[in-house]
PDB file of C-alpha atoms in Angstrom:
ATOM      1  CA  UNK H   1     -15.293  13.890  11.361  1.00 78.00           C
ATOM      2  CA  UNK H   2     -12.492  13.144  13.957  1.00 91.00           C
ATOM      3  CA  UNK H   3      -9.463  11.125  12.528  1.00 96.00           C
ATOM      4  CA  UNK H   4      -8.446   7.903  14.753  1.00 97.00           C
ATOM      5  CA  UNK H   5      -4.352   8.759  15.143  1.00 96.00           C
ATOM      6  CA  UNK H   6      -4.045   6.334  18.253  1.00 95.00           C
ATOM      7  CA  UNK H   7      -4.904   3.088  19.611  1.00 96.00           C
ATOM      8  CA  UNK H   8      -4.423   0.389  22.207  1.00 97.00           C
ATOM      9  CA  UNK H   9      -6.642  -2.518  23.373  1.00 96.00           C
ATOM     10  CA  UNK H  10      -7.102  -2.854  27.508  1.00 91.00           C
ATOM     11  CA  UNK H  11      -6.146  -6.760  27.570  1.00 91.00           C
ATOM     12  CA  UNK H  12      -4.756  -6.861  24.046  1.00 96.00           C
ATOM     13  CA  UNK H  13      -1.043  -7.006  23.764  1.00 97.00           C
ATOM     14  CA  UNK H  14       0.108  -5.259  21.142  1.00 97.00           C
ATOM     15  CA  UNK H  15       2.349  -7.091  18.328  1.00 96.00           C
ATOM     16  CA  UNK H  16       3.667  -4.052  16.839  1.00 95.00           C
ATOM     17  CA  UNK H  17       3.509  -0.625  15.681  1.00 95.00           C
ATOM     18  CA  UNK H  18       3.389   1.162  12.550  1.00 92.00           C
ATOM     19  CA  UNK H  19       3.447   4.501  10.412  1.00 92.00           C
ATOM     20  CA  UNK H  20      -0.148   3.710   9.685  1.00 96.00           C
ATOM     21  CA  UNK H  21      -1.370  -0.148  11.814  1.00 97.00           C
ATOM     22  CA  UNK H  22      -1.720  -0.977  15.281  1.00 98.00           C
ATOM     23  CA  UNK H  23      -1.259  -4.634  15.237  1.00 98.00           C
ATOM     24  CA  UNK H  24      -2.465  -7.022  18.140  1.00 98.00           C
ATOM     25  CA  UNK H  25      -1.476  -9.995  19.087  1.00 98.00           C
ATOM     26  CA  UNK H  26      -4.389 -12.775  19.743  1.00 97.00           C
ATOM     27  CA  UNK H  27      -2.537 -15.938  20.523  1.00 96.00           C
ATOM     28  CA  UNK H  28      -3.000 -17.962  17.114  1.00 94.00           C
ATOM     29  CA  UNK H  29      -4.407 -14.879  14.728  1.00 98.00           C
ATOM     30  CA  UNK H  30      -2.999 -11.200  14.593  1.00 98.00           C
ATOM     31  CA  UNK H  31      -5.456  -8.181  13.944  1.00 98.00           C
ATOM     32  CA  UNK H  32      -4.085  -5.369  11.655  1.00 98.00           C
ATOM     33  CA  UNK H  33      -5.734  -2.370  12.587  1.00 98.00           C
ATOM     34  CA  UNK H  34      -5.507   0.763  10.207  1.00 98.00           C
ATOM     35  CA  UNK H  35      -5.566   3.582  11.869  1.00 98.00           C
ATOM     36  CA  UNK H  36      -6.042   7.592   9.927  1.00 98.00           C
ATOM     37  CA  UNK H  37      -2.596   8.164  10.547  1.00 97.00           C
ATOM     38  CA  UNK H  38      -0.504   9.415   7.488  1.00 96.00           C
ATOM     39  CA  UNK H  39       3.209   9.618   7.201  1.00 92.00           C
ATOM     40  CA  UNK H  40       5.105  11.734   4.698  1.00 90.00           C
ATOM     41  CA  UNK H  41       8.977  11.338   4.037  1.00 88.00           C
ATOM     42  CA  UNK H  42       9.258   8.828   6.740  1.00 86.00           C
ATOM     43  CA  UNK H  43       7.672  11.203   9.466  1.00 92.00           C
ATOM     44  CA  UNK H  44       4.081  10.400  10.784  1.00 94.00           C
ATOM     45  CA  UNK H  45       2.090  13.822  10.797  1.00 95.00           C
ATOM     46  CA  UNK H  46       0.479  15.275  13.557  1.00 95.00           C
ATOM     47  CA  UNK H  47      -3.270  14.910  12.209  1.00 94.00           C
ATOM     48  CA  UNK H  48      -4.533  11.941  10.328  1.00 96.00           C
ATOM     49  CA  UNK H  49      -7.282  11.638   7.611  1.00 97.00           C
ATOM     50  CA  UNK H  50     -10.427  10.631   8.519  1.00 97.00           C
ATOM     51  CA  UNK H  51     -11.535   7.544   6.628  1.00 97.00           C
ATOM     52  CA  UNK H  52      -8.315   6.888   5.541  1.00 97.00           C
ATOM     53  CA  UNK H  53      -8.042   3.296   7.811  1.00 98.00           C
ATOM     54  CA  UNK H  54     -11.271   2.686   6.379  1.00 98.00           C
ATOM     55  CA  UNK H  55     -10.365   3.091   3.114  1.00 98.00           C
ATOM     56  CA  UNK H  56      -7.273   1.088   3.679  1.00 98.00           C
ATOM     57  CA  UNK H  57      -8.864  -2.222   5.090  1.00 98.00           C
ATOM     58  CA  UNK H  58     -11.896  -2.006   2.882  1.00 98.00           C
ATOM     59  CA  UNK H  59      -9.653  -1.862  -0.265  1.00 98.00           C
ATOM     60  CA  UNK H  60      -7.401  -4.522   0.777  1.00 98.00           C
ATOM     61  CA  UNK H  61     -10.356  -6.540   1.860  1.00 98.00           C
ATOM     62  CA  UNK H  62     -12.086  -6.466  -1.667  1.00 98.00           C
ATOM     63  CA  UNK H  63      -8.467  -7.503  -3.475  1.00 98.00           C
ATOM     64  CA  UNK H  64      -7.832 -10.066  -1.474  1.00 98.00           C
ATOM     65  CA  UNK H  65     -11.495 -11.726  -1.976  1.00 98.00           C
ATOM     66  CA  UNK H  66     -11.045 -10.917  -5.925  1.00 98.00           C
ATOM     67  CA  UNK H  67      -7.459 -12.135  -6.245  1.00 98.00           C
ATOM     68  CA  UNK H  68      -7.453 -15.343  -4.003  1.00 98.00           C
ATOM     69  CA  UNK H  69      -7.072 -17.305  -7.044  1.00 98.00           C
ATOM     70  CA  UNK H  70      -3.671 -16.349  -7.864  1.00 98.00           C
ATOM     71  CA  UNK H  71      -2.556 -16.314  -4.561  1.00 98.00           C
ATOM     72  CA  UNK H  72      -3.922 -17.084  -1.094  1.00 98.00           C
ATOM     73  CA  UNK H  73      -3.722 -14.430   1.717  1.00 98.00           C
ATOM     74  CA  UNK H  74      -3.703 -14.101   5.318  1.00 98.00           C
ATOM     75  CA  UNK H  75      -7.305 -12.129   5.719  1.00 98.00           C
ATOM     76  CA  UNK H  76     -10.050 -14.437   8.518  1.00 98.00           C
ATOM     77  CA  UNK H  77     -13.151 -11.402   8.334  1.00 98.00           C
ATOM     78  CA  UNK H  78     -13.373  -8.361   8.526  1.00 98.00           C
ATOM     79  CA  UNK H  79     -16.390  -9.041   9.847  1.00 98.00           C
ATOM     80  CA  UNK H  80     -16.683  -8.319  13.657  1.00 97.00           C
ATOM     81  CA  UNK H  81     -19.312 -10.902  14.383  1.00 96.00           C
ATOM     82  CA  UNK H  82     -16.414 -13.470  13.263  1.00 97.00           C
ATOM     83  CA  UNK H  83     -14.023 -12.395  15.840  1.00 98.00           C
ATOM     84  CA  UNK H  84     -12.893 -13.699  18.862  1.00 97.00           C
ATOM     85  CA  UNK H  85     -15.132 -12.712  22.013  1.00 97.00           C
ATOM     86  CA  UNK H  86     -12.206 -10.451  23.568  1.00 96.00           C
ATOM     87  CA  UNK H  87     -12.616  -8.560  21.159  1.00 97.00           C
ATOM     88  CA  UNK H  88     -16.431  -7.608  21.291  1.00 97.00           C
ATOM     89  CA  UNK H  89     -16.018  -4.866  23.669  1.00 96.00           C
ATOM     90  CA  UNK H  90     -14.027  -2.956  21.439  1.00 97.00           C
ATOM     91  CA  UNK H  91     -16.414  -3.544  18.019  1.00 97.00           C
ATOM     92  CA  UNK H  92     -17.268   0.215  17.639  1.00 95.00           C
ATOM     93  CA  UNK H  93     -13.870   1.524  17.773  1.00 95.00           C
ATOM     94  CA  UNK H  94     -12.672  -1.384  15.259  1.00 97.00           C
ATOM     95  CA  UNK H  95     -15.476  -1.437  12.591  1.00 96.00           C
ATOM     96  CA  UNK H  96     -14.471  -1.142   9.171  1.00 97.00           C
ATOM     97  CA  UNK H  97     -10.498  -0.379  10.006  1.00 98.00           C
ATOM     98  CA  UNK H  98      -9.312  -4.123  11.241  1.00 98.00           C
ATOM     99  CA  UNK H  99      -8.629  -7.225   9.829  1.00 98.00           C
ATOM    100  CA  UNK H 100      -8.406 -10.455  11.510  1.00 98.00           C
ATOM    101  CA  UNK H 101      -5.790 -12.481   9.938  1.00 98.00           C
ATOM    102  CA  UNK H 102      -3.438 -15.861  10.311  1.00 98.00           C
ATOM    103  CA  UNK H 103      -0.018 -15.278  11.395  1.00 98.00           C
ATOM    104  CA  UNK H 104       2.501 -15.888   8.586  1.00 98.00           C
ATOM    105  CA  UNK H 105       6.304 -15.754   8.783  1.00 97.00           C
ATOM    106  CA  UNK H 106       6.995 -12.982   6.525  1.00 96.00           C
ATOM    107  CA  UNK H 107       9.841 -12.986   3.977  1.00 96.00           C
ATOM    108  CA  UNK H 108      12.502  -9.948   4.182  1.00 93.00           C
ATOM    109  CA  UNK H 109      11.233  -9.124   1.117  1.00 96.00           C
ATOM    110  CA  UNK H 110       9.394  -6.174  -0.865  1.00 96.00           C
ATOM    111  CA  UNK H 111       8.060  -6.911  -3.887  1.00 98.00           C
ATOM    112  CA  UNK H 112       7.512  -3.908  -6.080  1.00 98.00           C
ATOM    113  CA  UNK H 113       5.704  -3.609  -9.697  1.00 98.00           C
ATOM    114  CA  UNK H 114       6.169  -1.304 -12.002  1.00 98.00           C
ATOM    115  CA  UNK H 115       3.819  -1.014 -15.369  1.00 98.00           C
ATOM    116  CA  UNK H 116       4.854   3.182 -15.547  1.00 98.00           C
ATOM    117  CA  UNK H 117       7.779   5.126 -15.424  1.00 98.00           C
ATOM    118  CA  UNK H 118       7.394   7.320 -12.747  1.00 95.00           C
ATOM    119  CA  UNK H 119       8.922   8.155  -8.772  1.00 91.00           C
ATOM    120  CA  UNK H 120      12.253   7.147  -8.765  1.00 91.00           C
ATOM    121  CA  UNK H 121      12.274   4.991 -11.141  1.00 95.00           C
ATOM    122  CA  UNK H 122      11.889   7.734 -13.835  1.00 96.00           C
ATOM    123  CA  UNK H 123      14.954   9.610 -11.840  1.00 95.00           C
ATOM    124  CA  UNK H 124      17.112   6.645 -12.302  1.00 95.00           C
ATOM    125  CA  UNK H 125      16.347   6.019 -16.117  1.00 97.00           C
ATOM    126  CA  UNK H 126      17.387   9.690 -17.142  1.00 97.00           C
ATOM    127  CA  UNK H 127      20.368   9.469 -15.491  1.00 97.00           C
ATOM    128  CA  UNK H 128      21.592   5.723 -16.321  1.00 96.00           C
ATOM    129  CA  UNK H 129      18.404   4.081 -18.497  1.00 97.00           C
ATOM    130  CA  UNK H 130      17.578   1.790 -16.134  1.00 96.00           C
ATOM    131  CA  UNK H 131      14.991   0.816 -12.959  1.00 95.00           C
ATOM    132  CA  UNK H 132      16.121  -0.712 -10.175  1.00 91.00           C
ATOM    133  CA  UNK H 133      19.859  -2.278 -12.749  1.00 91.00           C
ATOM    134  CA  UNK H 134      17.313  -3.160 -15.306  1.00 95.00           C
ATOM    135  CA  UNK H 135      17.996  -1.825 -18.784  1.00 97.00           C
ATOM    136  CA  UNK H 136      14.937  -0.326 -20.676  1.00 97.00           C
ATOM    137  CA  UNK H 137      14.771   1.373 -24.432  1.00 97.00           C
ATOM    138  CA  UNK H 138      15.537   4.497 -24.954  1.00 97.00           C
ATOM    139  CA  UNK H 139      13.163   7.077 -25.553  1.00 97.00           C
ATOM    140  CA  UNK H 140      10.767   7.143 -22.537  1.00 98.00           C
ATOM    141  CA  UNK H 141       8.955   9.780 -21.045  1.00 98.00           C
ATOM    142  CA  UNK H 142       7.812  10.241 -17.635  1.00 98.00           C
ATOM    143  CA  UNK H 143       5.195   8.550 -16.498  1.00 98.00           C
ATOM    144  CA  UNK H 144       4.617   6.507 -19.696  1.00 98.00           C
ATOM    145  CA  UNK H 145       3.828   3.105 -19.775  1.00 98.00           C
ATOM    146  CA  UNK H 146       6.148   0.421 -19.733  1.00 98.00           C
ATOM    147  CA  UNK H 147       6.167  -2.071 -22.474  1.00 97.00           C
ATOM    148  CA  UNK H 148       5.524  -5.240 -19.974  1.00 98.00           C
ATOM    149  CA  UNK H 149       5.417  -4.719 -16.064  1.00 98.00           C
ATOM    150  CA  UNK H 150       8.756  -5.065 -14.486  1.00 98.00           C
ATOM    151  CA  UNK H 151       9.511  -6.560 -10.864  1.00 98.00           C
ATOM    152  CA  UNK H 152      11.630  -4.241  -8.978  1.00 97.00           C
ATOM    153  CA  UNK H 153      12.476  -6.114  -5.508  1.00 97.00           C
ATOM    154  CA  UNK H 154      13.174  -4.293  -2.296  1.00 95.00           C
ATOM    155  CA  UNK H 155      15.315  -5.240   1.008  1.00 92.00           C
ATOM    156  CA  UNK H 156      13.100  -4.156   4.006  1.00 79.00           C
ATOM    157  CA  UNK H 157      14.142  -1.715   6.282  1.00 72.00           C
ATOM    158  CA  UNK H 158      13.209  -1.479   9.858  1.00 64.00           C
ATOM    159  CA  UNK H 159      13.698   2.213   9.120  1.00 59.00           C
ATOM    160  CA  UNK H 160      13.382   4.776   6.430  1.00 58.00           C
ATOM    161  CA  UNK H 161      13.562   3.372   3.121  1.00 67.00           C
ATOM    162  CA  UNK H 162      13.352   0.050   1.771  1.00 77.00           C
ATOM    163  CA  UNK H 163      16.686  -0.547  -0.490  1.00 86.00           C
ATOM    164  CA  UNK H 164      15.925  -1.438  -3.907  1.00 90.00           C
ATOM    165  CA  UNK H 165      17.883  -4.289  -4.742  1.00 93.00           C
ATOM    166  CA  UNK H 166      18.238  -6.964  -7.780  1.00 93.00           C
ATOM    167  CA  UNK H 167      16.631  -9.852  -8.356  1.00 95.00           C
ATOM    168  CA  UNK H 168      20.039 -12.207  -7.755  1.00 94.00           C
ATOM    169  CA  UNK H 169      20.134 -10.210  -4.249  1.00 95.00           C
ATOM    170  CA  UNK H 170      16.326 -11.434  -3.824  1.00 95.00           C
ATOM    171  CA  UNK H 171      17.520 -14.859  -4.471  1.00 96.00           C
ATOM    172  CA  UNK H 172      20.214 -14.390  -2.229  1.00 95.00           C
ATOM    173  CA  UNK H 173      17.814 -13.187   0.546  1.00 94.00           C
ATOM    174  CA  UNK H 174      14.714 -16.130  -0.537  1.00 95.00           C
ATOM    175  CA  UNK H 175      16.656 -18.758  -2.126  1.00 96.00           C
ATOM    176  CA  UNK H 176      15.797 -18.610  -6.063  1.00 97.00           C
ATOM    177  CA  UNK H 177      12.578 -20.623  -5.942  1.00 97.00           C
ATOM    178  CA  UNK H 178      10.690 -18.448  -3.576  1.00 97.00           C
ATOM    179  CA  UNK H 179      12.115 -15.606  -5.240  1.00 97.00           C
ATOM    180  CA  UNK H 180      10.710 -16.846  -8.718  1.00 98.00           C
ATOM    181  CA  UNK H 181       7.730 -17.911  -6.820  1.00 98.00           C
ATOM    182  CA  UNK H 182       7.399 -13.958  -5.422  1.00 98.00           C
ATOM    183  CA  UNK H 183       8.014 -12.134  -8.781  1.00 98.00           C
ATOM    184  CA  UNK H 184       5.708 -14.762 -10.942  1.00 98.00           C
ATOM    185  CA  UNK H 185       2.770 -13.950  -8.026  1.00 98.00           C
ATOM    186  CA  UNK H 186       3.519 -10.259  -7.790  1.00 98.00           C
ATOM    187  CA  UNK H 187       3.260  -9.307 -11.540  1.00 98.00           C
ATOM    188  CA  UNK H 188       0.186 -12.057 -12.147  1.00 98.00           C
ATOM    189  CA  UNK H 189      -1.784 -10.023  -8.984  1.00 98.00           C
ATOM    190  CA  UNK H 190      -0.394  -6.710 -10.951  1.00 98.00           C
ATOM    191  CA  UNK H 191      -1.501  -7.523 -14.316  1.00 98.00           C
ATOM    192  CA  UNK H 192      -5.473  -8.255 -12.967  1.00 98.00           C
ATOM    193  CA  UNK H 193      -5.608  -5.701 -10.833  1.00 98.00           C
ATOM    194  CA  UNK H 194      -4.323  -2.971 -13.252  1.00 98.00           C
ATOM    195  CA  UNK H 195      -6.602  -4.573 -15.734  1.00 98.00           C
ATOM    196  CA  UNK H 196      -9.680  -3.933 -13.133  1.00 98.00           C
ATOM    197  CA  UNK H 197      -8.593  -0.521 -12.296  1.00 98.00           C
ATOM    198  CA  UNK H 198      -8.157   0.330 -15.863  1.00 98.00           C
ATOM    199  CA  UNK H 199     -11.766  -0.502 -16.119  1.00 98.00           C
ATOM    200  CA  UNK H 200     -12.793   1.585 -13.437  1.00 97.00           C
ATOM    201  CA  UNK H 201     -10.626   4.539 -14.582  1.00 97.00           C
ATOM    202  CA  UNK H 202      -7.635   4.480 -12.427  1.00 97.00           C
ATOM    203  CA  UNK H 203      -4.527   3.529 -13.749  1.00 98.00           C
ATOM    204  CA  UNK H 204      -1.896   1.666 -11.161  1.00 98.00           C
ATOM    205  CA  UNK H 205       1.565   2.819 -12.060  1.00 97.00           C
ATOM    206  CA  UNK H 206       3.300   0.757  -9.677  1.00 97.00           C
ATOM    207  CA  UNK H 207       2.621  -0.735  -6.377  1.00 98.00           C
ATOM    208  CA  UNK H 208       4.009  -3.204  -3.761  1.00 97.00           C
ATOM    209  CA  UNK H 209       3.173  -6.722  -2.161  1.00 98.00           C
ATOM    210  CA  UNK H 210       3.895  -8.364   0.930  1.00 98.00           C
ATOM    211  CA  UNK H 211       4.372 -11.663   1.276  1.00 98.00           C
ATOM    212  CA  UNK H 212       4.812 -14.497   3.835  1.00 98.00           C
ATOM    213  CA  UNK H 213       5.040 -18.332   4.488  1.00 98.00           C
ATOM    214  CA  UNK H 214       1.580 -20.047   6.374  1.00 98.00           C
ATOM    215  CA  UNK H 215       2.449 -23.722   6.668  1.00 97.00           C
ATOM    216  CA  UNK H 216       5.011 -23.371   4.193  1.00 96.00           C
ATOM    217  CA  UNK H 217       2.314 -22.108   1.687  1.00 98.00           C
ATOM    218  CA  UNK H 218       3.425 -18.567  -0.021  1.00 98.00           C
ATOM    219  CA  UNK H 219       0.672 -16.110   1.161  1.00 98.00           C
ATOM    220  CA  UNK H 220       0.068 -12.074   0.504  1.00 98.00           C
ATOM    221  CA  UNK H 221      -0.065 -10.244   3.563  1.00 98.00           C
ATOM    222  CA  UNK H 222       0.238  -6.771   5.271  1.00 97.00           C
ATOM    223  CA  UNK H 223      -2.602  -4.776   2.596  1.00 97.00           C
ATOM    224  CA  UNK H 224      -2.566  -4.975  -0.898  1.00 97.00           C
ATOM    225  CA  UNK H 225      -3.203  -2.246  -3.685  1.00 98.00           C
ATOM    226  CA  UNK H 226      -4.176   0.590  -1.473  1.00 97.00           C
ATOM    227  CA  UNK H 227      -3.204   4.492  -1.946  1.00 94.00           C
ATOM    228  CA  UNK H 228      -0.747   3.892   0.193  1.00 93.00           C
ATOM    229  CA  UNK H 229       1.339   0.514  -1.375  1.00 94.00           C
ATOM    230  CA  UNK H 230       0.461   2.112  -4.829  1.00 95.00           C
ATOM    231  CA  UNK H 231       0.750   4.895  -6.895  1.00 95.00           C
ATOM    232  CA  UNK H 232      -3.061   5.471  -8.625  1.00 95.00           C
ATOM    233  CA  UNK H 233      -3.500   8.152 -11.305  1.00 96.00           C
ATOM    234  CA  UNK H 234      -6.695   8.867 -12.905  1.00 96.00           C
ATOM    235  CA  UNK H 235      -7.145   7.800 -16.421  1.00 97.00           C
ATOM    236  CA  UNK H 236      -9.554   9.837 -17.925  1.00 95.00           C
ATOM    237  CA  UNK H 237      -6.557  12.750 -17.195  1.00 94.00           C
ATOM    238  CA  UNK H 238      -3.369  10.829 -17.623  1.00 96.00           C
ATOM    239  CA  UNK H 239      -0.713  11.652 -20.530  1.00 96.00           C
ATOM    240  CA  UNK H 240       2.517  10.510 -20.460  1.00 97.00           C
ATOM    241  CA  UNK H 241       5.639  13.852 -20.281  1.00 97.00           C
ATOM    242  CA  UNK H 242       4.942  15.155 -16.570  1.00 95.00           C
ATOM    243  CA  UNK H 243       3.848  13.930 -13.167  1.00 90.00           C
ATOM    244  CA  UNK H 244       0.160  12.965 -13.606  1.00 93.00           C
ATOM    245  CA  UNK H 245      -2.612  13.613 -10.623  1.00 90.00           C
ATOM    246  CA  UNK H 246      -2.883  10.866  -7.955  1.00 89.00           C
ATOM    247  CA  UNK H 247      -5.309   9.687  -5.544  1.00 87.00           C
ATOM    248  CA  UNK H 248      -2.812   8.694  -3.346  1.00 77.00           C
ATOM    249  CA  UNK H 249      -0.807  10.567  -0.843  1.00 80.00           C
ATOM    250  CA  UNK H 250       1.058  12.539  -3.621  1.00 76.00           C
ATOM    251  CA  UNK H 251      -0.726  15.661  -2.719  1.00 79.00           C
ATOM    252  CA  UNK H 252       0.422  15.840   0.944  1.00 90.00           C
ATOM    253  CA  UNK H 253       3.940  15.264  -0.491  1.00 87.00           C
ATOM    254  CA  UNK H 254       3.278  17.940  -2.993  1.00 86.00           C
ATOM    255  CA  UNK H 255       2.059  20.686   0.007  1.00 91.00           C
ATOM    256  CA  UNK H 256       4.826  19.869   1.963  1.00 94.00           C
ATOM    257  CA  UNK H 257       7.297  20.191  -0.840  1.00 92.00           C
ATOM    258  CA  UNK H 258       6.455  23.754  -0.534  1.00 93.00           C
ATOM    259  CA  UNK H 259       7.306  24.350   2.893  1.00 95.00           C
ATOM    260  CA  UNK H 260       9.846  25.128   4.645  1.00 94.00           C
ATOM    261  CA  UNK H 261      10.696  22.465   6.445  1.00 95.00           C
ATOM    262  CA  UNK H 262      13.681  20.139   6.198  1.00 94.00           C
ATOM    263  CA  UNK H 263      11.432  16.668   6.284  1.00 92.00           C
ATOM    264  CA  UNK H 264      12.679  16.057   9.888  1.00 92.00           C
ATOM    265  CA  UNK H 265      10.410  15.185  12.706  1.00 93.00           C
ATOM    266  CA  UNK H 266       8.623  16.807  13.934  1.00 93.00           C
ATOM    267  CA  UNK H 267       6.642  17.081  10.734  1.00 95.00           C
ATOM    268  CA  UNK H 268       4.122  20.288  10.205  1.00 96.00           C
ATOM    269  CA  UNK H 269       0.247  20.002  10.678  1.00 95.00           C
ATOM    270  CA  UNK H 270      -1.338  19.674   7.140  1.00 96.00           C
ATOM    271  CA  UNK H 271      -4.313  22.585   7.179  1.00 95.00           C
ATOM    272  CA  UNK H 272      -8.264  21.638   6.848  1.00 95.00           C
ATOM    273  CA  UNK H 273      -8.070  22.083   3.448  1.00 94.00           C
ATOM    274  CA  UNK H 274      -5.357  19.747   2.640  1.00 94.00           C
ATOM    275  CA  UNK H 275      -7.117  16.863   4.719  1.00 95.00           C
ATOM    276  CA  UNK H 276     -10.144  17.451   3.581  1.00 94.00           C
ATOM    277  CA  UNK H 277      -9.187  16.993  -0.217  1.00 93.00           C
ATOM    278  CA  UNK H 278      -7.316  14.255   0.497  1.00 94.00           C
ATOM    279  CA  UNK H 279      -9.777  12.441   2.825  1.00 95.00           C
ATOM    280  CA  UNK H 280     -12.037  12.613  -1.105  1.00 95.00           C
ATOM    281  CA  UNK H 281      -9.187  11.502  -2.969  1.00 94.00           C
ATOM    282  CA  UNK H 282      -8.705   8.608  -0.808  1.00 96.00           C
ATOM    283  CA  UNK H 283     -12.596   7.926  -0.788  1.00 97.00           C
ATOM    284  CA  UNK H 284     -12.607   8.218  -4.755  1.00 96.00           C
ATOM    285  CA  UNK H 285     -10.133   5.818  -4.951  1.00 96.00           C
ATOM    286  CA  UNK H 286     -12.226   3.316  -3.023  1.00 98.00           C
ATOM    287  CA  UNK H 287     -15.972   4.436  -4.784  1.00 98.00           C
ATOM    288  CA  UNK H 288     -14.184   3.187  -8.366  1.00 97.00           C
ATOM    289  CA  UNK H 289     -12.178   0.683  -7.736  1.00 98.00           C
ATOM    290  CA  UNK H 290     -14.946  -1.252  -5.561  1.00 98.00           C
ATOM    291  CA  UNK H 291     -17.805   0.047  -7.323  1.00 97.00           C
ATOM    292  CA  UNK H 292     -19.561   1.627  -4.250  1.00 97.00           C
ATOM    293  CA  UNK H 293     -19.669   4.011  -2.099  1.00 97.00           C
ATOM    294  CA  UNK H 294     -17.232   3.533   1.274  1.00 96.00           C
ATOM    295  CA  UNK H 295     -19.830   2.010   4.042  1.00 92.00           C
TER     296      UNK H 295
END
């Protein structure tokens, strides 16, 4: 199977563009299109993974129907018969990788969860015993679980990194309502959907939300609890001392880690093998967590 790395729309201006989305603008709705690209530290690969934008919009698809409760969120259908007629003639190549959604105004802000010490997180508590300025007991080991979920907020970047920055800096940035309003949502939609997971025998160590404003209303936005906002391990093989097995995109960081190559573009080509595993790790993700197999 052929990976989708590129995309434009004849007629279709496009909004933006991504490490991963192609997003087009539709006048009063955007569609988020996830395409198989796959980026690595901060440099988009040269071959994608198939299913991978599948994988993506399915996953954020089924989260945002299950955790609409807590929150409301910018998804219209995935559904291509619920899409604007302009965008018929391009139904095949859009199928189960695009989103139509309401534009939102979205807030400078990433919110990040954390129920397990891992990433760099677990770097910064062995050498000063906190995450993110926030003091935790002594004693933990990497990748163990964190007594209660922590919010860990993040000042967007437009390139490279997000900045990881305190919670007084996100009021700064939101004004302290919102930013209560963001870290009360973020670790509610954290605690059900680790609960689910759990359930379904992936643990989510951490992962990140987006969030905007639709009439003033807070919304979620962008995807949500996806290999690639989250960090999944299996649970049937976790234990807490050492860097547990993922189904995310740890294993592409863990091939090129052995390279030589100084994480500058242009990036290497990851072999057949190394797509190929991940392309399963990325379906697995979506066969437990949704229950099915990926249509």
């Amino acid at each position: 199977m052929e990976a989708l790395t590129a995309l434009d729309l004849p007629d279709i201006p496009k909004f933006r563009s991504g490490k991963v989305r192609e997003v087009f603008d539709l006048g009063d709705a955007l569609l988020l299109v996830a395409t198989d690209r796959i980026s690595a530290f901060d440099c988009i690969l040269p071959n994608g993974i198939p299913d991978k934008g599948a994988v993506l919009t399915g996953l954020s698809a089924w989260w945002f129907d299950r955790l609409r409760a807590i929150v409301p969120n910018h998804l219209i259908s995935t559904d291509p018969a619920r899409w604007p007629e302009r965008l018929q003639p391009h139904v095949e190549r859009l199928r189960g990788r695009a989103m139509l959604t309401r534009k939102a105004q979205p807030l400078p802000i990433e919110c990040v969860v954390r129920g397990y010490l891992a990433g760099s997180g677990w770097k910064e508590y062995r050498e000063r015993g906190t995450v993110c300025g926030i003091p935790l007991r002594p004693g933990y080991r990497q990748a163990e679980r964190l007594a209660e979920p922590i919010f860990t907020p993040a000042r967007k970047a437009e390139t490279g990194h997000d900045e990881n920055i305190s919670f007084a800096q996100a009021a700064d940035l939101a004004g302290p309502d919102l930013a209560a309003r963001l870290r009360d949502a973020s670790l509610a939609l954290y605690r059900e959907a680790a609960a689910h997971a759990l359930d379904r025998g992936i643990i989510i160590a951490d992962t990140k939300f987006e969030f905007g404003l639709i009439d003033g209303q807070l919304t979620l936005i962008d995807e949500a609890l996806t290999p690639d906002s989250s960090r999944f391990w299996p649970a049937d093989s976790y234990a807490p001392g050492g860097n547990p097995p993922s189904f995310d995109k740890q294993f592409v960081r863990d091939y090129l880690e052995c390279l030589d190559w100084d994480k500058k573009p242009p990036a290497p080509p990851l072999p057949a093998t190394v797509v190929a595993r991940t392309r399963e790790k990325y379906r697995e993700a979506y066969r437990r967590i949704v229950g099915a197999e990926l249509p």
